[in-house]
Tab-separated table of C-alpha atoms and ligand atoms in Angstrom:
chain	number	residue	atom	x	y	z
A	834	UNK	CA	20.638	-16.948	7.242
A	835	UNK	CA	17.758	-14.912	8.793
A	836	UNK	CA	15.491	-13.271	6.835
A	837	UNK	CA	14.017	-9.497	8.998
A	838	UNK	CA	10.814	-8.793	6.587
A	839	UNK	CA	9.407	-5.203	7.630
A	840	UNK	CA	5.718	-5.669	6.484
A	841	UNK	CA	3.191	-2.194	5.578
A	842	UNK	CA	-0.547	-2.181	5.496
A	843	UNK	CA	-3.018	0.614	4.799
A	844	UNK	CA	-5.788	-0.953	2.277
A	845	UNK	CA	-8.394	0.040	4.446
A	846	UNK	CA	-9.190	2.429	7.763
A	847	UNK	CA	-5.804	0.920	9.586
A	848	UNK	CA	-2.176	1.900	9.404
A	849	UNK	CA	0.182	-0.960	10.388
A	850	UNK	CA	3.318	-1.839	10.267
A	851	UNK	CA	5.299	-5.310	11.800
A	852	UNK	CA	8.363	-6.603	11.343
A	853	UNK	CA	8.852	-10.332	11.575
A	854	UNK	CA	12.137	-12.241	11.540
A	855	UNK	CA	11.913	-15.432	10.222
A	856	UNK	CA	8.400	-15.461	10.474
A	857	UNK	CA	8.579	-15.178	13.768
A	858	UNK	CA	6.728	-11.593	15.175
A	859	UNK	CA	8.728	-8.811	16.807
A	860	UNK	CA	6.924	-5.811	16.683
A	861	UNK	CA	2.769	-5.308	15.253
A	862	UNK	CA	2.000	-1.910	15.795
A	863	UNK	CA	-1.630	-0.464	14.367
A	864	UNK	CA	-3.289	2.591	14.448
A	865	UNK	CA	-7.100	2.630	13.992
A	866	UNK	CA	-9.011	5.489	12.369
A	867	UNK	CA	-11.690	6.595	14.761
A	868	UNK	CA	-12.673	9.373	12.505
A	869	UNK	CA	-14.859	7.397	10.389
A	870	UNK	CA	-17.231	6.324	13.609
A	871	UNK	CA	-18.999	9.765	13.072
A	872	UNK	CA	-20.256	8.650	9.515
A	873	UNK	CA	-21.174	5.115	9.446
A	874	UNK	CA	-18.770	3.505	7.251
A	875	UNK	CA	-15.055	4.498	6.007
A	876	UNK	CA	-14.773	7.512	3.964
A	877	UNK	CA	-11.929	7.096	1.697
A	878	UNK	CA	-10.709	10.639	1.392
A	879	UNK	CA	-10.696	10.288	5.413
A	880	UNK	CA	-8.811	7.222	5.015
A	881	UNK	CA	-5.985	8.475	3.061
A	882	UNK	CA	-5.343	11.344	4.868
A	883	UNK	CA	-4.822	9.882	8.319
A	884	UNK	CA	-2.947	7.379	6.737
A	885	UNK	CA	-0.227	9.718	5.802
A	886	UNK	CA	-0.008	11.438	8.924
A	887	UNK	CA	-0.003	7.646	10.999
A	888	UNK	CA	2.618	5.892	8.680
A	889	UNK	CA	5.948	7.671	9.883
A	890	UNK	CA	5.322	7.002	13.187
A	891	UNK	CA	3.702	3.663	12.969
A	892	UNK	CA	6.492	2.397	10.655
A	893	UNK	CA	9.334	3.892	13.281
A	894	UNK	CA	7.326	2.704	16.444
A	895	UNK	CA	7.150	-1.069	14.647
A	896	UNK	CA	11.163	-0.718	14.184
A	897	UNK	CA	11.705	0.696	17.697
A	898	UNK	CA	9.536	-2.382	19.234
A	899	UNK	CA	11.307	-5.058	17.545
A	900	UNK	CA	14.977	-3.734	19.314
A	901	UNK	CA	16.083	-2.927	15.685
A	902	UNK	CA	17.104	-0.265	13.461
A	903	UNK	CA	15.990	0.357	10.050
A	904	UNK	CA	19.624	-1.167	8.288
A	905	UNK	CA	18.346	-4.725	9.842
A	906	UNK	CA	15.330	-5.044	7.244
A	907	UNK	CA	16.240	-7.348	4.703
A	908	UNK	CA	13.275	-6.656	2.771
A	909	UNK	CA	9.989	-4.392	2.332
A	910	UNK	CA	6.546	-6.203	1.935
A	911	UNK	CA	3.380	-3.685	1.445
A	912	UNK	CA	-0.360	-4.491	0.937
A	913	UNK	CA	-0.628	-3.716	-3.312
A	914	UNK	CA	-4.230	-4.068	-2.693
A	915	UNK	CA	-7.424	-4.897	-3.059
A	916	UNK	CA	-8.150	-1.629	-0.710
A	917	UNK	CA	-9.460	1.710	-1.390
A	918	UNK	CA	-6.851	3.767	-3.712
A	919	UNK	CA	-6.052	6.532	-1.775
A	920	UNK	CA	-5.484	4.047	1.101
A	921	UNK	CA	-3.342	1.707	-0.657
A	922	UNK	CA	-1.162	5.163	-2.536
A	923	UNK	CA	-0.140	6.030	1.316
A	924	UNK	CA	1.425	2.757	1.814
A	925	UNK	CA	2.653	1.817	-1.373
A	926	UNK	CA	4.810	5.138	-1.556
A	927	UNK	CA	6.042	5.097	1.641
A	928	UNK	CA	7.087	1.340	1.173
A	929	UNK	CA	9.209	2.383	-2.395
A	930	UNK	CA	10.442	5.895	-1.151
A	931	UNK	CA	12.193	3.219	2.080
A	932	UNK	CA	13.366	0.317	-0.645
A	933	UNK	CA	15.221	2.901	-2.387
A	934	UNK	CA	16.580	4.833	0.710
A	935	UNK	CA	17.264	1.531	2.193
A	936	UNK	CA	18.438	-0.080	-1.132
A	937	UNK	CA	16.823	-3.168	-0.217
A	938	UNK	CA	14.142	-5.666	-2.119
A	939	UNK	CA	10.407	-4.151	-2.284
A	940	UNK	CA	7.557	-6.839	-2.502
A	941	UNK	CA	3.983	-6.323	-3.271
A	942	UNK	CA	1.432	-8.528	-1.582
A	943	UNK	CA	-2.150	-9.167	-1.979
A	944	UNK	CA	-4.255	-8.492	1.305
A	945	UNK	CA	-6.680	-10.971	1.003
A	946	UNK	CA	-3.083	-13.465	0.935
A	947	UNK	CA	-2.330	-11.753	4.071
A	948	UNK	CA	-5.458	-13.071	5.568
A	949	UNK	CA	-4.918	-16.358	4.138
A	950	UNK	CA	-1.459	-16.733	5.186
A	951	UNK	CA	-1.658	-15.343	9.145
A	952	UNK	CA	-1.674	-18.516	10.065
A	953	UNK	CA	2.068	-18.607	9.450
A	954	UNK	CA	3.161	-15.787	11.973
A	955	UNK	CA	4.665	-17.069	14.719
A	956	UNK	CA	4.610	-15.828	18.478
A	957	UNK	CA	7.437	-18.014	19.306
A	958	UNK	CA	9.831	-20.207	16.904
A	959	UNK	CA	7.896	-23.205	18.282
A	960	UNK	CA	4.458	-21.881	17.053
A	961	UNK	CA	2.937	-24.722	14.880
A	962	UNK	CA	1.390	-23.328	11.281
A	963	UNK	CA	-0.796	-25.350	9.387
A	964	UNK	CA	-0.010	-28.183	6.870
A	965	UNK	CA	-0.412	-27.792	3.031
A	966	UNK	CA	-2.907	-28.272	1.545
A	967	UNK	CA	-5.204	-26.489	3.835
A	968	UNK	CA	-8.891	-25.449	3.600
A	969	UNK	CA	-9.116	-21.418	4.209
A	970	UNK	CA	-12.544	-20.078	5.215
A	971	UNK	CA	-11.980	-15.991	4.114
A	972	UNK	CA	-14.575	-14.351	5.633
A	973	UNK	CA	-14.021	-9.858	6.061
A	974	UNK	CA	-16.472	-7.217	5.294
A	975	UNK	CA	-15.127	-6.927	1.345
A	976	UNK	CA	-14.984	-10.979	0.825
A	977	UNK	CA	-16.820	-14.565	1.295
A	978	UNK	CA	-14.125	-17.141	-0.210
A	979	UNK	CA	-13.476	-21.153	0.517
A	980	UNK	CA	-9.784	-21.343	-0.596
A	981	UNK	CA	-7.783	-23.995	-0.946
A	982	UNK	CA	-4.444	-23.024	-0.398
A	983	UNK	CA	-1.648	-25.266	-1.831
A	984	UNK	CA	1.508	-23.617	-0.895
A	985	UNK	CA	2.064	-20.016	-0.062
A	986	UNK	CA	2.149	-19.078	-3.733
A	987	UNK	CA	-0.673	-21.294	-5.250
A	988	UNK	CA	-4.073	-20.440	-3.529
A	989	UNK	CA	-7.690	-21.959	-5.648
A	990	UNK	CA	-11.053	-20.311	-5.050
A	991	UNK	CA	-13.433	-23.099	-4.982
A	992	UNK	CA	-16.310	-20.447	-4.026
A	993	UNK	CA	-16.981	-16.815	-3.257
A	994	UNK	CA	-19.685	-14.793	-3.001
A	995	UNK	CA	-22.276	-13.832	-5.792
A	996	UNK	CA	-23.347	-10.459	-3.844
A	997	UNK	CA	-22.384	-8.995	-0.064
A	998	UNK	CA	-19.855	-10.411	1.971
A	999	UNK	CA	-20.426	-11.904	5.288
A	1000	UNK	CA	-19.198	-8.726	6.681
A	1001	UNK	CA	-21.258	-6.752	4.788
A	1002	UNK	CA	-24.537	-8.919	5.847
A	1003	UNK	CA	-23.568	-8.029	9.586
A	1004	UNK	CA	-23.028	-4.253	9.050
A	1005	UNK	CA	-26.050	-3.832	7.012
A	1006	UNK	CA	-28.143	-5.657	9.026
A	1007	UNK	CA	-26.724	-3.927	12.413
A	1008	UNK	CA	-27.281	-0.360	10.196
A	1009	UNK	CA	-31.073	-1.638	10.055
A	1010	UNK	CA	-31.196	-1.986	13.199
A	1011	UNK	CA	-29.544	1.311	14.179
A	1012	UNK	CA	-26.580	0.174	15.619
A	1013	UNK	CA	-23.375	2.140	14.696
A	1014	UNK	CA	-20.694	0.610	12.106
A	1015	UNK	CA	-19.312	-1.485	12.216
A	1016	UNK	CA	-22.022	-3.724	13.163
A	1017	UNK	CA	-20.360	-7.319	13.367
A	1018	UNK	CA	-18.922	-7.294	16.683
A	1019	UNK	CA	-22.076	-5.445	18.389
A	1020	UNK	CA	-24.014	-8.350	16.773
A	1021	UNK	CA	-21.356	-10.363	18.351
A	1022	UNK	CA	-21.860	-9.243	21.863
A	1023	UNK	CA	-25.488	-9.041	21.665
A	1024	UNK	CA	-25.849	-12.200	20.543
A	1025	UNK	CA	-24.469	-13.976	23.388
A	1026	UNK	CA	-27.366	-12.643	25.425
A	1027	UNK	CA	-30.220	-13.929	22.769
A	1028	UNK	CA	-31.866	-16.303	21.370
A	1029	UNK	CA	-30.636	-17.356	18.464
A	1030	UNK	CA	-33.989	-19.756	17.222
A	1031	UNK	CA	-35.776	-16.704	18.285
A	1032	UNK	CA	-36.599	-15.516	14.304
A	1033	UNK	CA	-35.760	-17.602	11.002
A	1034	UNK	CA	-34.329	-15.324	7.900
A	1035	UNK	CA	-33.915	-16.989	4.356
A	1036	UNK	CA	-31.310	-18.373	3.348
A	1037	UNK	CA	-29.623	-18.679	-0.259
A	1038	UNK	CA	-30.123	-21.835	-2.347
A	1039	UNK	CA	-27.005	-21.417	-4.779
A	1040	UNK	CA	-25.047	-24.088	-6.117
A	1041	UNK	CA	-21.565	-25.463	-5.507
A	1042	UNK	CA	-19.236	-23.589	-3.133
A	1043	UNK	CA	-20.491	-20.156	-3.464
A	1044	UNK	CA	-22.239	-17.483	-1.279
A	1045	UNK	CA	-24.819	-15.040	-1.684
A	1046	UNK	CA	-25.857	-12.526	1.531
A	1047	UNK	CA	-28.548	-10.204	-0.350
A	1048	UNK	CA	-31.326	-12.306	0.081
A	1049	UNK	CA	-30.837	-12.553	4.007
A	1050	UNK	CA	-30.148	-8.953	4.543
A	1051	UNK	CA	-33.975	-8.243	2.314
A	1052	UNK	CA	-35.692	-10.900	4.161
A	1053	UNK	CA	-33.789	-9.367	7.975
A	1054	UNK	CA	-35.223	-6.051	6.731
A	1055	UNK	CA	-38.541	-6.944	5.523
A	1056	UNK	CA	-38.980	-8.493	9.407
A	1057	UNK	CA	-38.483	-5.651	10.823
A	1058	UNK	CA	-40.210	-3.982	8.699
A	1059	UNK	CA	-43.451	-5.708	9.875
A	1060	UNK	CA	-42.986	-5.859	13.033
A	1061	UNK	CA	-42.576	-2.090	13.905
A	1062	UNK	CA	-45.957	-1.948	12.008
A	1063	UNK	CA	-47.282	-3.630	15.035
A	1064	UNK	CA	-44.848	-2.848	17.488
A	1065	UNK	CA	-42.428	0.508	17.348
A	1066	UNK	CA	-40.169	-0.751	20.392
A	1067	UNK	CA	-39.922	-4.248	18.064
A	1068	UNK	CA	-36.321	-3.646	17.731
A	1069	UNK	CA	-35.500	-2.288	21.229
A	1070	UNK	CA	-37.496	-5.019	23.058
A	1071	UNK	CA	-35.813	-8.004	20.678
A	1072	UNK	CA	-32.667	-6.641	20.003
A	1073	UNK	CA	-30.648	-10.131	21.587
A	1074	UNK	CA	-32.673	-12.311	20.239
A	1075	UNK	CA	-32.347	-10.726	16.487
A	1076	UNK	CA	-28.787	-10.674	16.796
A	1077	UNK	CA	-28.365	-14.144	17.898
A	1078	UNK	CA	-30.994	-15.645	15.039
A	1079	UNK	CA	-28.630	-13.367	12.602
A	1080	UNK	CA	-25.673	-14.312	13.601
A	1081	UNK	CA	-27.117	-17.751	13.581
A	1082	UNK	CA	-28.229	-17.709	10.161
A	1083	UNK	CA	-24.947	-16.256	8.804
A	1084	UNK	CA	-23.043	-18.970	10.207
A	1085	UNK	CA	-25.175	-21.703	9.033
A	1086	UNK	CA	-24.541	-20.085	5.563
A	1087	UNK	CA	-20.721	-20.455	5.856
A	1088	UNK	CA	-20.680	-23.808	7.560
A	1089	UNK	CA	-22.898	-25.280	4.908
A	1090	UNK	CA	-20.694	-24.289	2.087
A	1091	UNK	CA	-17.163	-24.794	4.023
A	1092	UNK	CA	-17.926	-28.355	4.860
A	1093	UNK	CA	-19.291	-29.241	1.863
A	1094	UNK	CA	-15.977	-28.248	0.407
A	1095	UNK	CA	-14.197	-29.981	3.436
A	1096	UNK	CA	-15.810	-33.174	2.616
A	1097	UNK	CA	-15.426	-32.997	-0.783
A	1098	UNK	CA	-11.969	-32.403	-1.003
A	1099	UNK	CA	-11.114	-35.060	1.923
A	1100	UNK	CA	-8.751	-32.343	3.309
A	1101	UNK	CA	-8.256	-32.327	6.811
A	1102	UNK	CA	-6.890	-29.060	8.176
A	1103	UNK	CA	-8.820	-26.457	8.105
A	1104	UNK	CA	-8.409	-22.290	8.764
A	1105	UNK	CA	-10.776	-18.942	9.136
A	1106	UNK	CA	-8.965	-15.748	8.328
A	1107	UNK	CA	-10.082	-12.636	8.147
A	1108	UNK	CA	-12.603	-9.829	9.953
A	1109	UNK	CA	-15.550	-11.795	10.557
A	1110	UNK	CA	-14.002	-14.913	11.958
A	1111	UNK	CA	-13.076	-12.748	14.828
A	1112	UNK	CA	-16.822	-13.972	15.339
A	1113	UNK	CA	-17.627	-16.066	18.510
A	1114	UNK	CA	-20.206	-18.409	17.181
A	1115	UNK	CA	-18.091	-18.358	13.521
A	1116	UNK	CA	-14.789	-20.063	16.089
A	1117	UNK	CA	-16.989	-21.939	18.034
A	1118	UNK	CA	-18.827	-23.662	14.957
A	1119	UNK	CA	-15.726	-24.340	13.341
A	1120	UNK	CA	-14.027	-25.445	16.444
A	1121	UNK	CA	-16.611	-28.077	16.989
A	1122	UNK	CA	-17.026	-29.136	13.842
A	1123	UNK	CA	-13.192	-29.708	13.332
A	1124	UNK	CA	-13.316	-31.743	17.042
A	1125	UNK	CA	-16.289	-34.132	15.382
A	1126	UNK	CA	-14.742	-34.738	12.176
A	1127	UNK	CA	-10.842	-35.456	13.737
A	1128	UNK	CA	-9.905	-32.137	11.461
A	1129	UNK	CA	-7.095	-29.814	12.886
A	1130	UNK	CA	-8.738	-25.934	12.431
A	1131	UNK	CA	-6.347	-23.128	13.103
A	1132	UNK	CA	-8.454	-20.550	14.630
A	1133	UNK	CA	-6.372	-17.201	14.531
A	1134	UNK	CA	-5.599	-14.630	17.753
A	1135	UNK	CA	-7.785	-12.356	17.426
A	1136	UNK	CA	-5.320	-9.115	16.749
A	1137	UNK	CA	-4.615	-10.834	13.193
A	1138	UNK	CA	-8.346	-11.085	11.987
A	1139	UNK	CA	-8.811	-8.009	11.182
A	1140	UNK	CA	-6.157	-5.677	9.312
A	1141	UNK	CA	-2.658	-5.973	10.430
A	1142	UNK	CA	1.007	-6.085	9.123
A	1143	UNK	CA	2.087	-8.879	10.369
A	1144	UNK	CA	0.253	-10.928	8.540
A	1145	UNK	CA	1.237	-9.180	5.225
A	1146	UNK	CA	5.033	-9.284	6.313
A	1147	UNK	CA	4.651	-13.403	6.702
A	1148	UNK	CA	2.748	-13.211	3.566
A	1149	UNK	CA	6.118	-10.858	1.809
A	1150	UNK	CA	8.411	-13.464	3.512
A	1151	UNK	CA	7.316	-16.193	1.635
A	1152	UNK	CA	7.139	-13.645	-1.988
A	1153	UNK	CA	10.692	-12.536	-0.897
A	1154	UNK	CA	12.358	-16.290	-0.337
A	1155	UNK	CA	10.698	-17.161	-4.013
A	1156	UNK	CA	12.699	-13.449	-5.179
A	1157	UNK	CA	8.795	-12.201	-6.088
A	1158	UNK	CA	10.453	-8.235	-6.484
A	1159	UNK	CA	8.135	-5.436	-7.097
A	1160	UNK	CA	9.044	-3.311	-9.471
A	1161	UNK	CA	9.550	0.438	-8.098
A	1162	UNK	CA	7.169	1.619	-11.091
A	1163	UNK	CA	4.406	-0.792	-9.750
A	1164	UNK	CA	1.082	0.909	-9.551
A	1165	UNK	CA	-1.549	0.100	-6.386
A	1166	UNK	CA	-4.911	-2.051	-7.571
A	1167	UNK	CA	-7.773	-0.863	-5.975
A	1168	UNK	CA	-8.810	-4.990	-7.425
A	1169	UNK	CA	-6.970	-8.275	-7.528
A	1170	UNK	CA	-4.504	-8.300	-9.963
A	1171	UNK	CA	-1.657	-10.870	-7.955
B	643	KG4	O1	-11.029	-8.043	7.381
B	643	KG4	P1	-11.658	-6.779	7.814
B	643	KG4	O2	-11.019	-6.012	8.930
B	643	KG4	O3	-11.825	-5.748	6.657
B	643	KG4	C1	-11.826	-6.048	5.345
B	643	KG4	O4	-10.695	-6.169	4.789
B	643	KG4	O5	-12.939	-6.187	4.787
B	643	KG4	O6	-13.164	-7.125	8.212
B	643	KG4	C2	-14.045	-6.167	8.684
B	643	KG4	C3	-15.380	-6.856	8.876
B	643	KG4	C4	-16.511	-5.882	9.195
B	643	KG4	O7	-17.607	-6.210	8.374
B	643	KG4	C5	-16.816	-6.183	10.659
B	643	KG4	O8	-18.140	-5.934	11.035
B	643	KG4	C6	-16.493	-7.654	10.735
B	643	KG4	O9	-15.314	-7.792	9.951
B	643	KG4	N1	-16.261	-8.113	12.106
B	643	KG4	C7	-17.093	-8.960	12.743
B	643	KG4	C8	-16.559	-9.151	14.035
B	643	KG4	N2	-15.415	-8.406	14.133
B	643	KG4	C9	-15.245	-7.785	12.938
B	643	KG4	N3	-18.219	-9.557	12.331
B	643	KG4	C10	-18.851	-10.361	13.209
B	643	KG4	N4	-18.395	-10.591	14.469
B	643	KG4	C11	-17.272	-10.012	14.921
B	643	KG4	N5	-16.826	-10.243	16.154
């Protein structure tokens, strides 16, 4: 029997919602929150409040898409959290206020899962998804993780960060530099015009698996610092060639950790998820790596790095074939708590 998961997110600055039958996609529809551009960063209050007036019409626009209507969900999947509170309230409501109308199954899921498990939506029934175990590379603006990720219900962290997140180590270091937020894909684009052996930043010596970002965003500030001493254009005049060295660093950071992990572990399929591996040089270096080594790296489409539905309805699919219910009474976590 078929299994039509309607899947809700709003943990952050996007309202999305997808329905997936089977695991295979039929509708992803997300609204961004431009109103945040004006101030740098999301403001939560913001957040919340355009998520309430986007989820109606995002939730019956994802419906419409897919050619169904609402009595062909089998089940309700919603992003519990992590997210900002007022964020995850809009979506968590909404999800319970449908189960009950509905009278159908309501299950929570854990975003950073979501990110994890994208890998698993499929654009056609023939799509190929990755093997268990795999090696996960989590990289957004709230986390740094190496997972490895045993089934869809049994996921280890074998590192994370100590401090920022690799997100966080773009946007600061594209704040520094005056560029608007976020930062990480203007780095992106600038980057492929620089040089990226152009400046060398510090990098963290830490042991095992984990990351640390803080001492690369001081030592990326510090430069600048200096060299506007001497130079006020510095940062006009070099702005390529900072954000290739930047992005460079950052993804020498990640690699070194992720492969260490790959090798220790012997496992050979590896997986990015999440904002920041929406990054060129982030694909590229794990693309190549994965060719040298005779590894098989799912790379995902770009639409499901950052914040989408989809990936939490695959994520719900799997909660909802293992009967994972949420409880209606079930409270949002603004921090991991599944
Ligand atoms: O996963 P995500 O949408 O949000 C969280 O749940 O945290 O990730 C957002 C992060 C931001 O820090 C953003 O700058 C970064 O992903 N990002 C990128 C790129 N696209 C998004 N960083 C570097 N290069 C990109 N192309």
């Amino acid at each position: 029997m078929s299994v039509t998961i309607l899947g809700i997110e709003s943990s952050c600055d996007d309202t999305s919602a997808a329905i997936i039958r089977d695991c295979v996609l039929m509708s992803n529809v997300i609204a961004s929150q431009k109103v945040h551009e004006a101030y740098g960063g999301v403001v939560p209050e913001l957040a919340s409040r355009a998520h309430q007036q986007n989820i109606v019409p995002v939730v019956s626009e994802a419906i419409r898409q897919a050619g169904l209507t609402k009595d062909d969900i089998d089940a309700i999947a919603f992003t519990r959290g992590p997210g900002l509170p007022g964020s995850l309230h809009v979506g968590t409501s909404f999800a319970k206020g449908l189960s009950l109308a509905l009278n159908i199954p309501l299950v929570d899921v854990n975003h950073l899962h979501g990110h994890v498990l994208a890998h698993f939506i499929k654009e056609t029934p023939e799509t190929v998804v990755p093997e268990f175990p795999y090696l996960c590379l989590l990289i957004s603006g709230g986390n740094s993780q190496i997972i490895k990720v045993n089934s869809p219900s049994d996921m280890e962290i074998l590192g994370q960060t100590i401090d920022d997140a690799a997100g966080e180590a773009f946007d600061k270091c594209a704040k520094v530099m005056g560029l608007p937020y976020p930062g990480g894909p203007i780095i992106d684009r600038l980057a492929a015009e620089g040089n990226p052996d152009a400046f060398k930043f510090s990098k963290p010596r830490i042991q095992g698996y984990n990351y640390s970002f803080s001492g690369l965003k001081t030592s990326f500030l510090y430069t600048l610092r200096d060299e506007l001493k001497v130079n006020p254009n510095f940062i006009e005049e070099n702005k390529a060639d900072l954000a290739a060295s930047l992005q460079k660093t950052i993804i020498d950071i990640l690699m070194t950790k992720f492969t260490k992990a790959i090798k220790d572990t012997g496992i050979k399929t590896i997986a990015i998820g999440g904002g920041v591996s929406a990054n060129s040089g982030v694909r590229a270096a794990v693309e190549e790596y994965a060719r040298r080594h005779h590894l098989t790296a799912f790379i995902p489409k770009r639409t499901f790095t950052t914040d989408n539905a989809a990936m939490i309805a695959v994520a719900g699919h799997y909660r909802f074939l293992d009967k994972q219910y949420c409880d209606i009474t079930a409270p949002p976590f603004a921090r991991v708590i599944i």
